[in-house]
Coordinates of C-alpha atoms in Angstrom, one line a residue:
M1 CA -45.5 -1.2 11.2
R2 CA -47.1 -2.6 14.4
L3 CA -43.8 -3.2 16.0
S4 CA -42.7 0.4 15.3
A5 CA -46.1 1.7 16.7
T6 CA -45.8 -0.3 19.8
L7 CA -42.2 0.7 20.5
C8 CA -42.9 4.3 20.1
N9 CA -46.0 4.4 22.2
N10 CA -44.3 6.2 25.1
P11 CA -44.8 10.0 24.7
H12 CA -41.5 10.6 26.4
I13 CA -39.5 8.9 23.7
P14 CA -39.0 11.0 20.5
T15 CA -40.1 9.6 17.3
P16 CA -37.6 10.3 14.5
Q17 CA -40.3 10.2 11.7
K18 CA -43.9 9.7 11.2
N19 CA -43.5 6.1 10.2
P20 CA -40.1 5.1 11.6
S21 CA -38.1 2.3 10.0
L22 CA -37.4 -1.0 11.7
R23 CA -33.8 0.2 12.5
D24 CA -35.1 3.3 14.2
A25 CA -37.6 1.2 16.0
V26 CA -34.8 -1.0 17.4
Y27 CA -33.0 2.1 18.5
I28 CA -36.2 3.4 20.3
Y29 CA -36.6 0.1 21.9
I30 CA -33.3 0.0 23.5
Y31 CA -33.6 3.7 24.5
R32 CA -36.9 2.9 26.1
R33 CA -35.5 -0.2 28.0
T34 CA -32.6 1.9 29.2
W35 CA -35.0 4.7 30.4
Q36 CA -37.1 2.1 32.3
Q37 CA -34.1 0.5 33.9
K38 CA -32.6 3.8 35.1
R39 CA -36.1 4.9 36.5
S40 CA -36.6 1.8 38.5
K41 CA -33.1 1.6 39.8
F42 CA -32.4 5.2 40.8
N43 CA -35.7 7.2 41.1
P44 CA -39.1 5.9 40.1
K45 CA -40.4 9.5 39.7
I46 CA -38.1 10.1 36.7
T47 CA -40.3 10.8 33.7
M48 CA -37.7 11.5 31.1
L49 CA -34.2 10.1 30.5
P50 CA -31.7 12.8 30.5
L51 CA -30.1 11.6 27.2
D52 CA -30.3 13.1 23.8
F53 CA -32.0 10.5 21.5
N54 CA -30.0 11.3 18.4
E55 CA -26.8 11.0 20.3
F56 CA -27.9 7.7 21.9
R57 CA -28.7 6.4 18.3
E58 CA -25.2 7.4 17.0
K59 CA -23.5 5.6 19.9
V60 CA -25.5 2.5 19.2
S61 CA -24.8 2.7 15.5
T62 CA -21.1 3.1 16.2
Q63 CA -21.2 -0.2 18.2
F64 CA -22.8 -2.1 15.4
R65 CA -20.9 -0.5 12.5
P66 CA -17.9 -3.0 12.6
W67 CA -20.5 -5.8 12.5
Q68 CA -22.2 -4.2 9.6
R69 CA -19.0 -3.7 7.7
S70 CA -17.9 -7.4 8.3
F71 CA -21.2 -8.5 6.9
Q72 CA -21.0 -6.4 3.9
F73 CA -17.4 -7.5 3.2
W74 CA -18.2 -11.3 3.6
V75 CA -21.3 -11.2 1.4
R76 CA -19.5 -9.4 -1.4
A77 CA -16.2 -11.3 -1.0
V78 CA -17.8 -14.8 -1.2
D79 CA -19.9 -13.5 -4.2
I80 CA -16.9 -12.7 -6.1
Y81 CA -14.8 -15.7 -5.1
T82 CA -17.7 -18.3 -5.9
G83 CA -18.3 -16.5 -9.1
Y84 CA -14.8 -17.3 -10.3
K85 CA -15.0 -20.9 -9.0
V86 CA -18.2 -21.5 -10.8
F87 CA -17.0 -20.0 -13.9
Q88 CA -13.7 -22.1 -13.8
V89 CA -15.9 -25.2 -14.0
R90 CA -18.0 -23.8 -16.8
V91 CA -15.0 -22.6 -19.0
N92 CA -13.5 -25.9 -19.0
F93 CA -16.4 -27.2 -21.2
E94 CA -15.5 -24.7 -23.9
R95 CA -12.9 -26.1 -26.2
D96 CA -12.4 -23.1 -28.6
A97 CA -9.5 -21.1 -27.1
A98 CA -10.8 -17.8 -28.6
K99 CA -14.1 -18.2 -27.2
R100 CA -12.5 -19.1 -23.8
E101 CA -10.6 -15.9 -24.0
V102 CA -13.8 -13.8 -24.6
M103 CA -15.4 -15.7 -21.6
W104 CA -12.6 -14.9 -19.3
E105 CA -12.7 -11.2 -20.3
N106 CA -16.4 -11.0 -19.6
Q107 CA -15.9 -12.7 -16.2
H108 CA -13.1 -10.3 -15.3
Q109 CA -15.3 -7.4 -16.3
L110 CA -18.2 -8.7 -14.2
A111 CA -15.9 -9.3 -11.1
A112 CA -14.2 -5.7 -11.7
D113 CA -17.5 -4.0 -11.3
K114 CA -18.2 -6.0 -8.1
I115 CA -14.7 -5.3 -6.6
Y116 CA -14.9 -1.6 -7.6
N117 CA -18.3 -1.3 -5.8
M118 CA -17.1 -3.0 -2.7
C119 CA -14.0 -0.9 -2.5
A120 CA -15.9 2.3 -3.2
D121 CA -18.8 1.7 -0.8
L122 CA -16.8 0.5 2.1
G123 CA -13.8 2.9 1.5
G124 CA -11.1 3.1 4.1
F125 CA -8.8 0.1 4.0
F126 CA -10.3 -1.2 0.9
L127 CA -8.9 1.8 -1.1
K128 CA -5.5 0.5 -0.1
V129 CA -6.5 -3.0 -1.2
A130 CA -7.5 -1.4 -4.7
Q131 CA -4.2 0.3 -4.9
I132 CA -2.3 -3.1 -4.3
I133 CA -4.2 -5.3 -6.7
G134 CA -5.1 -2.6 -9.4
K135 CA -1.8 -2.9 -11.3
P136 CA -1.5 -4.0 -15.0
D137 CA 1.2 -6.6 -14.3
L138 CA -0.8 -8.3 -11.4
A139 CA -4.6 -8.0 -12.4
P140 CA -6.7 -8.4 -15.4
A141 CA -7.1 -5.4 -17.5
A142 CA -10.7 -5.0 -16.6
W143 CA -9.7 -4.9 -12.9
V144 CA -7.0 -2.3 -13.6
K145 CA -9.2 0.0 -15.7
R146 CA -11.8 0.1 -12.9
L147 CA -9.7 0.1 -9.8
V148 CA -7.2 2.8 -10.9
T149 CA -9.8 5.5 -10.6
L150 CA -10.2 4.8 -6.8
C151 CA -6.7 6.3 -6.1
D152 CA -7.2 9.1 -3.5
Q153 CA -11.0 9.1 -4.0
A154 CA -12.0 8.6 -0.4
P155 CA -14.9 10.8 0.8
P156 CA -13.5 13.9 2.4
T157 CA -14.0 14.9 6.0
P158 CA -16.4 18.1 6.2
Y159 CA -14.4 21.2 6.7
N160 CA -16.1 22.0 10.0
V161 CA -14.8 18.7 11.5
V162 CA -11.3 19.4 10.0
K163 CA -11.3 23.0 11.5
V164 CA -12.0 21.3 15.0
V165 CA -9.3 18.8 14.7
V166 CA -6.6 21.4 13.5
E167 CA -7.5 23.9 16.2
K168 CA -7.6 21.4 18.9
D169 CA -4.3 19.8 18.0
L170 CA -2.4 23.1 17.2
G171 CA -3.9 25.0 20.2
R172 CA -4.8 28.1 18.1
S173 CA -7.6 29.0 15.7
I174 CA -7.1 28.6 12.0
D175 CA -7.5 32.4 11.5
E176 CA -4.6 33.0 13.9
L177 CA -2.4 30.4 12.2
F178 CA -3.1 30.9 8.5
D179 CA -3.7 33.8 6.0
R180 CA -5.5 31.4 3.8
F181 CA -6.9 27.7 4.4
D182 CA -8.6 26.2 1.5
I183 CA -11.9 24.6 2.4
D184 CA -11.9 22.1 -0.3
P185 CA -9.0 19.5 0.1
L186 CA -6.4 18.9 -2.6
G187 CA -7.1 15.2 -2.1
S188 CA -8.6 12.6 0.3
A189 CA -7.2 9.2 1.0
S190 CA -8.2 6.4 3.4
I191 CA -6.6 7.8 6.4
A192 CA -6.2 11.6 5.9
Q193 CA -6.9 14.5 3.6
V194 CA -4.7 17.4 2.6
H195 CA -5.5 21.1 2.4
R196 CA -3.4 23.9 0.7
A197 CA -2.9 26.9 3.1
R198 CA -0.6 29.9 3.7
L199 CA 0.9 30.7 7.0
K200 CA 0.5 34.1 8.7
G201 CA 3.2 36.5 7.4
D202 CA 4.6 34.0 5.0
K203 CA 4.5 34.2 1.0
T204 CA 4.9 30.5 0.4
D205 CA 2.1 27.8 0.5
V206 CA 2.0 24.9 2.8
V207 CA 0.0 21.6 2.8
V208 CA -1.9 20.6 6.0
K209 CA -2.5 16.9 6.3
V210 CA -5.4 16.1 8.7
Q211 CA -6.4 12.7 9.8
H212 CA -10.0 11.5 9.4
P213 CA -11.6 11.1 12.8
G214 CA -12.7 7.6 13.9
V215 CA -11.4 5.6 11.0
Q216 CA -8.8 3.5 12.8
D217 CA -11.1 1.1 14.4
L218 CA -13.1 0.3 11.2
M219 CA -9.8 -0.2 9.4
M220 CA -8.5 -2.6 11.9
T221 CA -11.9 -4.4 11.5
D222 CA -11.4 -4.6 7.8
I223 CA -7.9 -6.0 8.0
R224 CA -9.0 -8.7 10.3
N225 CA -11.6 -9.7 7.9
L226 CA -9.1 -9.8 5.1
Q227 CA -6.8 -11.9 7.3
A228 CA -9.3 -14.5 7.8
F229 CA -10.1 -14.5 4.0
A230 CA -6.3 -14.8 3.3
L231 CA -6.1 -17.8 5.5
Y232 CA -8.8 -19.6 3.6
M233 CA -7.4 -18.5 0.2
Q234 CA -3.8 -19.8 1.0
K235 CA -5.3 -23.2 2.2
T236 CA -7.4 -23.7 -0.9
D237 CA -6.2 -21.7 -4.0
I238 CA -3.0 -19.8 -3.7
R239 CA 0.0 -21.6 -2.1
F240 CA 1.5 -18.4 -0.7
D241 CA 1.7 -17.1 2.9
L242 CA -0.9 -14.5 2.5
Y243 CA -1.6 -14.4 6.2
S244 CA 1.9 -13.0 7.0
V245 CA 1.4 -10.4 4.4
T246 CA -1.9 -9.3 5.9
K247 CA -0.2 -9.2 9.4
E248 CA 2.5 -6.8 8.0
M249 CA -0.2 -4.7 6.5
E250 CA -1.9 -4.5 9.9
T251 CA 1.4 -3.3 11.5
Q252 CA 2.2 -0.8 8.9
I253 CA -1.2 0.8 8.7
G254 CA -1.3 1.1 12.5
Y255 CA 1.8 3.1 12.2
E256 CA 0.1 5.5 9.7
F257 CA -2.2 7.0 12.3
N258 CA 0.8 8.6 14.2
F259 CA 1.8 11.6 12.1
L260 CA 4.7 12.3 14.5
R261 CA 6.2 9.1 13.4
E262 CA 5.6 10.1 9.8
A263 CA 7.3 13.3 10.4
D264 CA 10.4 11.7 11.7
A265 CA 10.6 9.2 8.9
M266 CA 10.2 12.1 6.3
E267 CA 13.1 13.9 7.8
K268 CA 15.2 10.9 8.2
I269 CA 14.7 9.8 4.4
R270 CA 15.1 13.4 3.2
H271 CA 18.6 13.7 4.9
F272 CA 19.6 10.3 3.9
L273 CA 19.0 11.1 0.1
Y274 CA 20.5 14.6 0.1
E275 CA 23.6 13.3 2.0
N276 CA 24.3 10.3 -0.4
N277 CA 23.8 12.2 -3.8
K278 CA 25.1 15.3 -5.4
K279 CA 21.3 16.0 -6.1
S280 CA 18.7 14.0 -4.4
P281 CA 16.9 11.7 -7.0
V282 CA 13.5 12.5 -5.6
S283 CA 12.2 15.6 -3.8
V284 CA 11.0 15.0 -0.2
P285 CA 8.8 17.7 1.4
R286 CA 10.2 19.9 4.2
L287 CA 8.4 19.9 7.5
I288 CA 7.2 23.1 9.1
G289 CA 8.6 23.1 12.6
N290 CA 6.4 23.0 15.8
M291 CA 3.2 22.5 13.9
N292 CA 3.0 18.7 13.9
T293 CA 1.0 16.3 16.0
R294 CA -0.4 12.8 16.0
R295 CA -3.3 14.1 13.8
V296 CA -2.0 17.1 11.9
L297 CA 1.1 17.5 9.7
V298 CA 2.2 20.7 8.2
M299 CA 4.7 20.7 5.2
E300 CA 5.9 22.6 2.3
Y301 CA 3.8 22.7 -0.8
I302 CA 5.4 21.1 -3.9
D303 CA 3.9 22.1 -7.2
G304 CA 3.6 19.3 -9.6
I305 CA 1.1 17.1 -11.5
P306 CA 0.0 13.5 -10.2
I307 CA 1.7 10.9 -12.2
L308 CA -1.7 9.4 -13.1
R309 CA -2.2 12.5 -15.3
L310 CA 1.2 12.3 -17.0
G311 CA -0.3 11.0 -20.3
D312 CA -2.9 13.9 -20.4
E313 CA -0.2 16.4 -19.7
I314 CA 2.0 15.2 -22.5
A315 CA -0.9 15.3 -24.9
K316 CA -1.9 18.7 -23.7
R317 CA 1.5 20.1 -24.5
G318 CA 1.4 18.7 -28.0
I319 CA 4.2 16.2 -27.5
N320 CA 4.3 13.1 -29.5
P321 CA 3.7 10.2 -27.0
E322 CA 5.8 7.9 -29.1
G323 CA 8.6 10.4 -29.7
K324 CA 12.0 10.7 -28.1
V325 CA 10.9 13.6 -25.9
A326 CA 8.2 11.6 -24.1
A327 CA 10.4 8.5 -23.9
A328 CA 13.1 10.5 -22.3
A329 CA 10.8 12.1 -19.8
K330 CA 9.3 8.7 -18.8
Q331 CA 12.6 7.0 -18.5
N332 CA 14.0 9.8 -16.4
I333 CA 11.0 9.5 -14.1
L334 CA 11.5 5.7 -13.7
K335 CA 15.3 6.2 -13.2
S336 CA 14.8 8.7 -10.4
L337 CA 12.5 6.4 -8.5
T338 CA 14.6 3.3 -9.1
L339 CA 17.8 5.1 -7.9
A340 CA 16.0 6.4 -4.7
Y341 CA 14.5 3.1 -3.8
G342 CA 17.5 1.1 -4.4
Q343 CA 19.6 3.5 -2.1
M344 CA 16.9 3.3 0.5
I345 CA 16.3 -0.4 0.6
L346 CA 19.8 -1.8 0.1
K347 CA 22.1 0.9 1.4
S348 CA 20.0 2.2 4.4
G349 CA 17.4 -0.4 4.9
F350 CA 14.9 2.5 5.9
F351 CA 12.6 3.2 3.1
H352 CA 9.4 4.8 1.9
A353 CA 7.0 1.6 1.5
D354 CA 4.1 3.2 -0.4
P355 CA 5.0 4.3 -3.8
H356 CA 1.6 4.0 -5.4
P357 CA 0.7 6.7 -8.1
G358 CA -1.2 9.0 -5.6
N359 CA 2.0 9.6 -3.8
I360 CA 4.1 10.5 -6.8
L361 CA 4.1 14.0 -8.3
I362 CA 6.0 15.0 -11.5
C363 CA 7.5 18.4 -11.3
R364 CA 9.1 20.6 -13.9
G365 CA 11.8 18.9 -16.0
S366 CA 10.4 15.3 -15.4
Q367 CA 11.6 15.5 -11.8
V368 CA 9.9 13.4 -9.1
A369 CA 8.5 14.3 -5.8
L370 CA 7.6 11.5 -3.4
L371 CA 4.9 12.1 -0.8
D372 CA 3.3 10.4 2.1
Y373 CA 5.7 8.8 4.6
G374 CA 3.1 7.1 6.7
Q375 CA 4.2 3.7 5.6
V376 CA 8.0 3.3 5.9
K377 CA 10.1 0.2 6.8
D378 CA 13.3 -0.4 8.7
L379 CA 14.6 -3.8 7.5
P380 CA 16.8 -5.8 9.8
N381 CA 20.3 -5.8 8.7
Q382 CA 20.3 -9.6 8.0
L383 CA 17.2 -9.2 5.7
R384 CA 18.7 -6.1 3.9
L385 CA 22.0 -8.1 3.0
G386 CA 20.0 -11.2 2.2
Y387 CA 17.8 -9.1 -0.3
A388 CA 21.1 -7.7 -1.7
S389 CA 22.5 -11.2 -2.4
L390 CA 19.1 -12.0 -4.2
V391 CA 19.3 -8.7 -6.3
L392 CA 22.9 -9.9 -7.6
A393 CA 21.5 -13.3 -8.4
L394 CA 18.6 -11.8 -10.3
A395 CA 20.9 -9.3 -12.2
D396 CA 23.3 -12.1 -13.1
N397 CA 20.4 -14.4 -14.1
D398 CA 21.9 -17.0 -11.8
P399 CA 19.1 -19.5 -10.8
I400 CA 21.4 -21.4 -8.3
R401 CA 22.3 -18.4 -6.3
A402 CA 18.7 -17.1 -6.4
S403 CA 17.3 -20.2 -5.0
E404 CA 20.0 -20.4 -2.3
S405 CA 19.6 -16.7 -1.4
Y406 CA 16.0 -17.2 -0.2
S407 CA 15.6 -20.8 0.6
S408 CA 18.9 -22.2 2.0
I409 CA 20.3 -22.8 5.4
S410 CA 23.5 -21.2 6.8
D411 CA 25.1 -22.1 10.2
E412 CA 25.4 -18.4 11.0
I413 CA 21.7 -17.8 10.7
L414 CA 20.5 -20.9 12.6
S415 CA 21.3 -19.1 15.8
N416 CA 19.2 -16.0 14.9
H417 CA 15.4 -15.3 14.8
F418 CA 15.3 -16.6 11.1
K419 CA 15.8 -20.1 12.3
Q420 CA 13.6 -22.3 10.2
H421 CA 13.9 -25.5 8.1
L422 CA 14.1 -24.5 4.5
T423 CA 14.0 -26.5 1.3
V424 CA 17.4 -26.4 -0.5
A425 CA 17.1 -26.1 -4.3
A426 CA 18.2 -28.7 -6.5
G427 CA 21.7 -28.1 -8.1
Q428 CA 23.2 -26.8 -4.9
Q429 CA 26.9 -26.3 -5.1
S430 CA 29.6 -27.9 -2.8
E431 CA 29.3 -27.2 0.9
E432 CA 32.4 -25.0 0.9
G433 CA 31.1 -22.9 -2.1
F434 CA 27.7 -22.9 -0.6
S435 CA 28.9 -21.5 2.8
Q436 CA 30.7 -18.6 0.8
L437 CA 27.7 -17.8 -1.2
V438 CA 25.0 -18.0 1.3
N439 CA 26.0 -15.9 4.4
V440 CA 22.5 -14.5 4.7
E441 CA 19.0 -15.7 4.0
L442 CA 15.6 -14.2 3.5
G443 CA 13.8 -16.9 5.6
I444 CA 11.3 -17.8 2.8
D445 CA 10.1 -21.4 3.2
T446 CA 9.2 -23.0 -0.1
L447 CA 7.7 -26.3 -1.0
S448 CA 8.1 -27.7 -4.5
N449 CA 5.5 -29.4 -6.5
C450 CA 7.2 -29.7 -9.9
K451 CA 10.1 -31.4 -11.7
D452 CA 12.2 -28.4 -12.7
E453 CA 12.3 -27.0 -9.2
Q454 CA 15.3 -24.8 -9.7
T455 CA 13.9 -23.1 -12.9
E456 CA 10.6 -22.4 -11.1
L457 CA 12.3 -21.0 -8.0
F458 CA 14.1 -18.6 -10.2
R459 CA 11.0 -17.5 -12.0
L460 CA 9.3 -17.1 -8.6
A461 CA 12.1 -14.9 -7.5
Q462 CA 11.9 -12.8 -10.7
T463 CA 8.1 -12.5 -10.2
M464 CA 8.3 -11.4 -6.6
F465 CA 11.6 -9.3 -6.5
D466 CA 12.3 -7.9 -9.9
T467 CA 10.3 -5.3 -12.0
K468 CA 11.0 -7.1 -15.3
L469 CA 8.5 -9.9 -15.9
P470 CA 9.9 -13.3 -16.9
P471 CA 10.0 -14.2 -20.7
G472 CA 6.5 -14.8 -21.9
V473 CA 4.7 -13.4 -18.8
T474 CA 2.6 -10.3 -19.2
M475 CA 0.4 -10.6 -16.2
L476 CA 0.7 -12.5 -13.0
Q477 CA -2.1 -15.1 -12.6
P478 CA -2.1 -16.8 -9.2
F479 CA -5.0 -19.1 -10.1
A480 CA -3.4 -20.3 -13.3
E481 CA -2.0 -23.8 -13.1
E482 CA 1.3 -22.9 -14.9
S483 CA 1.8 -20.1 -12.3
S484 CA 5.1 -20.4 -10.3
I485 CA 3.1 -19.9 -7.0
K486 CA 1.1 -23.0 -7.9
K487 CA 4.2 -25.0 -8.6
I488 CA 6.4 -23.6 -5.8
G489 CA 4.4 -23.1 -2.6
V490 CA 5.5 -20.3 -0.3
E491 CA 4.7 -21.7 3.1
A492 CA 6.4 -19.0 5.3
F493 CA 7.2 -15.5 4.2
P494 CA 8.8 -13.0 6.5
E495 CA 6.5 -10.1 7.4
E496 CA 9.2 -7.6 7.2
L497 CA 9.9 -8.5 3.6
F498 CA 6.4 -7.8 2.4
S499 CA 7.2 -4.1 2.2
V500 CA 10.0 -4.8 -0.2
L501 CA 7.7 -7.1 -2.2
R502 CA 5.0 -4.5 -2.5
T503 CA 7.4 -1.7 -3.3
V504 CA 8.9 -3.8 -6.2
H505 CA 5.4 -4.6 -7.4
L506 CA 4.4 -0.9 -7.4
L507 CA 7.5 0.1 -9.2
R508 CA 6.7 -2.6 -11.7
G509 CA 3.1 -1.3 -12.1
L510 CA 4.6 2.2 -12.7
S511 CA 7.0 0.9 -15.4
V512 CA 4.2 -1.1 -17.2
G513 CA 1.9 2.1 -17.0
L514 CA 4.8 4.0 -18.5
G515 CA 5.4 1.6 -21.2
I516 CA 8.9 0.5 -20.1
N517 CA 9.9 -3.0 -19.2
Y518 CA 13.1 -2.9 -17.3
S519 CA 15.0 -4.8 -14.4
C520 CA 15.4 -2.9 -11.2
A521 CA 17.8 -5.8 -10.1
E522 CA 20.1 -4.8 -13.0
Q523 CA 20.0 -1.1 -12.0
W524 CA 20.5 -1.9 -8.3
R525 CA 23.4 -4.2 -8.8
P526 CA 26.2 -1.7 -8.0
I527 CA 24.3 -0.7 -4.7
A528 CA 23.8 -4.4 -3.7
E529 CA 27.5 -5.0 -4.3
E530 CA 28.5 -2.0 -2.1
A531 CA 26.2 -3.1 0.6
L532 CA 27.6 -6.8 0.7
Y533 CA 31.2 -5.5 0.3
R534 CA 30.8 -3.1 3.3
A535 CA 29.5 -6.0 5.3
G536 CA 32.4 -8.1 4.3
R537 CA 30.3 -10.5 2.3
L538 CA 31.6 -9.9 -1.2
T539 CA 35.2 -10.1 -2.5
G540 CA 34.8 -10.2 -6.3
L541 CA 33.4 -6.9 -7.5
S542 CA 32.0 -5.8 -10.9
S543 CA 33.2 -2.8 -12.7
G544 CA 29.9 -1.0 -11.7
F545 CA 30.9 -1.0 -8.1
S546 CA 33.6 1.6 -8.4
Q547 CA 30.9 4.1 -9.4
V548 CA 29.3 3.6 -6.1
T549 CA 32.3 3.8 -4.0
N550 CA 33.3 7.1 -5.6
S551 CA 30.2 8.9 -4.5
P552 CA 30.5 12.5 -3.3
P553 CA 31.2 13.3 0.3
T554 CA 28.3 13.6 2.7
R555 CA 26.6 16.9 3.1
K556 CA 23.8 18.3 5.0
A557 CA 20.4 18.6 3.4
P558 CA 19.3 22.1 2.5
R559 CA 16.8 23.7 4.8
S560 CA 14.3 24.5 2.0
G561 CA 13.4 22.0 -0.6
G562 CA 10.2 23.4 -2.4
A563 CA 11.5 22.9 -5.9
C564 CA 12.3 19.6 -7.5
P565 CA 16.0 18.9 -8.1
A566 CA 17.3 19.8 -11.5
K567 CA 18.7 16.4 -12.1
S568 CA 18.3 13.0 -10.5
G569 CA 22.0 12.5 -10.7
S570 CA 24.0 9.8 -8.9
A571 CA 27.2 8.0 -9.8
S572 CA 25.7 4.6 -8.9
L573 CA 23.1 4.7 -11.8
R574 CA 24.1 6.2 -15.2
G575 CA 22.8 6.0 -18.6
R576 CA 19.4 5.0 -19.8
L577 CA 17.2 2.4 -18.5
N578 CA 17.1 -1.0 -20.3
G579 CA 14.0 -0.7 -22.3
S580 CA 12.0 1.7 -24.5
P581 CA 8.4 2.7 -24.7
T582 CA 6.2 0.0 -26.3
G583 CA 3.3 2.4 -27.3
R584 CA 1.6 5.6 -26.5
A585 CA 1.9 7.2 -23.2
S586 CA -0.6 5.6 -20.8
T587 CA -1.5 6.2 -17.2
P588 CA 0.5 4.2 -14.7
S589 CA -1.4 2.0 -12.4
G590 CA 0.9 1.0 -9.6

């Protein structure tokens, strides 16, 4: 109190409250010193610094905010991490398996509350972290139950700020541009929020996506903190190149702040899907021309329900969640997403890299709309074909080819930017057969720490790059001693491949949430064969390839795409998915 009173003793310096806090006292002290320095330097007769105190306090606060966020992150992250490490020691003294299971559930619940509070309080980038780890195939059930509620729950920017951004970027007032502009947003995410509106003289609604001002610097601070934590984790607990993963996240999130780039990506993917299918497997919003800037994006409004509310919608309509109608609807949803992503990743290499539940709408007839193209990835051709080779190995259940696909050397690649020394799996075929099979590589460097290396390499490939979990595996547990990541350390992982890895894991999360266990590799087999065949790297073809090559002639995408397509048809993926619902309809958590 004495410090506060002393600092505020100058009548020219405003006092924010009767008994100012220590933080306000520090602001006042800095203000006073600045005032004294300017008076002595420029004009000793100055009696009042021409600077608004509240504005000055906000500037100082902005400078200290990254340090404050870093401190909050590390305090909470260390608390969660040490909690698990101490618990691991304690649980080893319990011999009863049932009691150990209960102890683990209690520990997961305790950690889930802490992780939820950290992500909710810090917001921004940590909402994306919650989306990545809050999946039923990856995280404990307690984590998923808590983190899934954070999807699209970022605090909205006030309407008066949104209005300023829109009018400044579009050069006209909202009243001049729109007949109606909803004050309350449809949703708010970590980078932007969306408002429903109606253009002047138009009868159809649009969506206006507006970037939150001032969040980019804070998100970059969060990512760098996470990179430091990832470096520590990969040296002590998880033998996986987590740092490269976080570097790719930094690159992708940096792209998300340029809505003009997102607009180009949206149009490119929309045209690709329409040109390569009789009817696009997913609906992509149509842009409204001449109304897009780096911070504002205007597109058509697509009517549908978020996939997270699918279970509630099924129940509300009186449909038996275990019946054939619900099963067919869920399978059709997953079929549409699987086909769209198989074509984008393997055929084009340019794909939507953020299929979490907040970006997926379910329209009439169980059709799917895919939203938010801020995160897209353009795979290098070599990497795209390398992944196609791995898809075939996974679909054929071929451990030898799978291990060679991502951890072998070929003379052709040694001259390219993938040049690395990689461990070759045991059981490698002859040099001639090897050179025929391995014309590409993914550039993943592994280090074995087990006897049955080939089997564990294949389990690792299934875990990372297929939606169907290996036999006996219901949840990925990187800390478990029997985990493939513990036995096969991933020392180098191409940053570009992280987007494929994340997409597959998000698709797996959706499939687990929908109650369907299926293999995306099996469904993508004909698309992968076509990609390798067209590149001259595949001679023997399966019967499914003919379905792909007989695809319809290319056509231009329609100019209006408000409604979802009637079917998700494509000749390259027919029939029902391999799997059936395992229980009642539940909310997906990808």
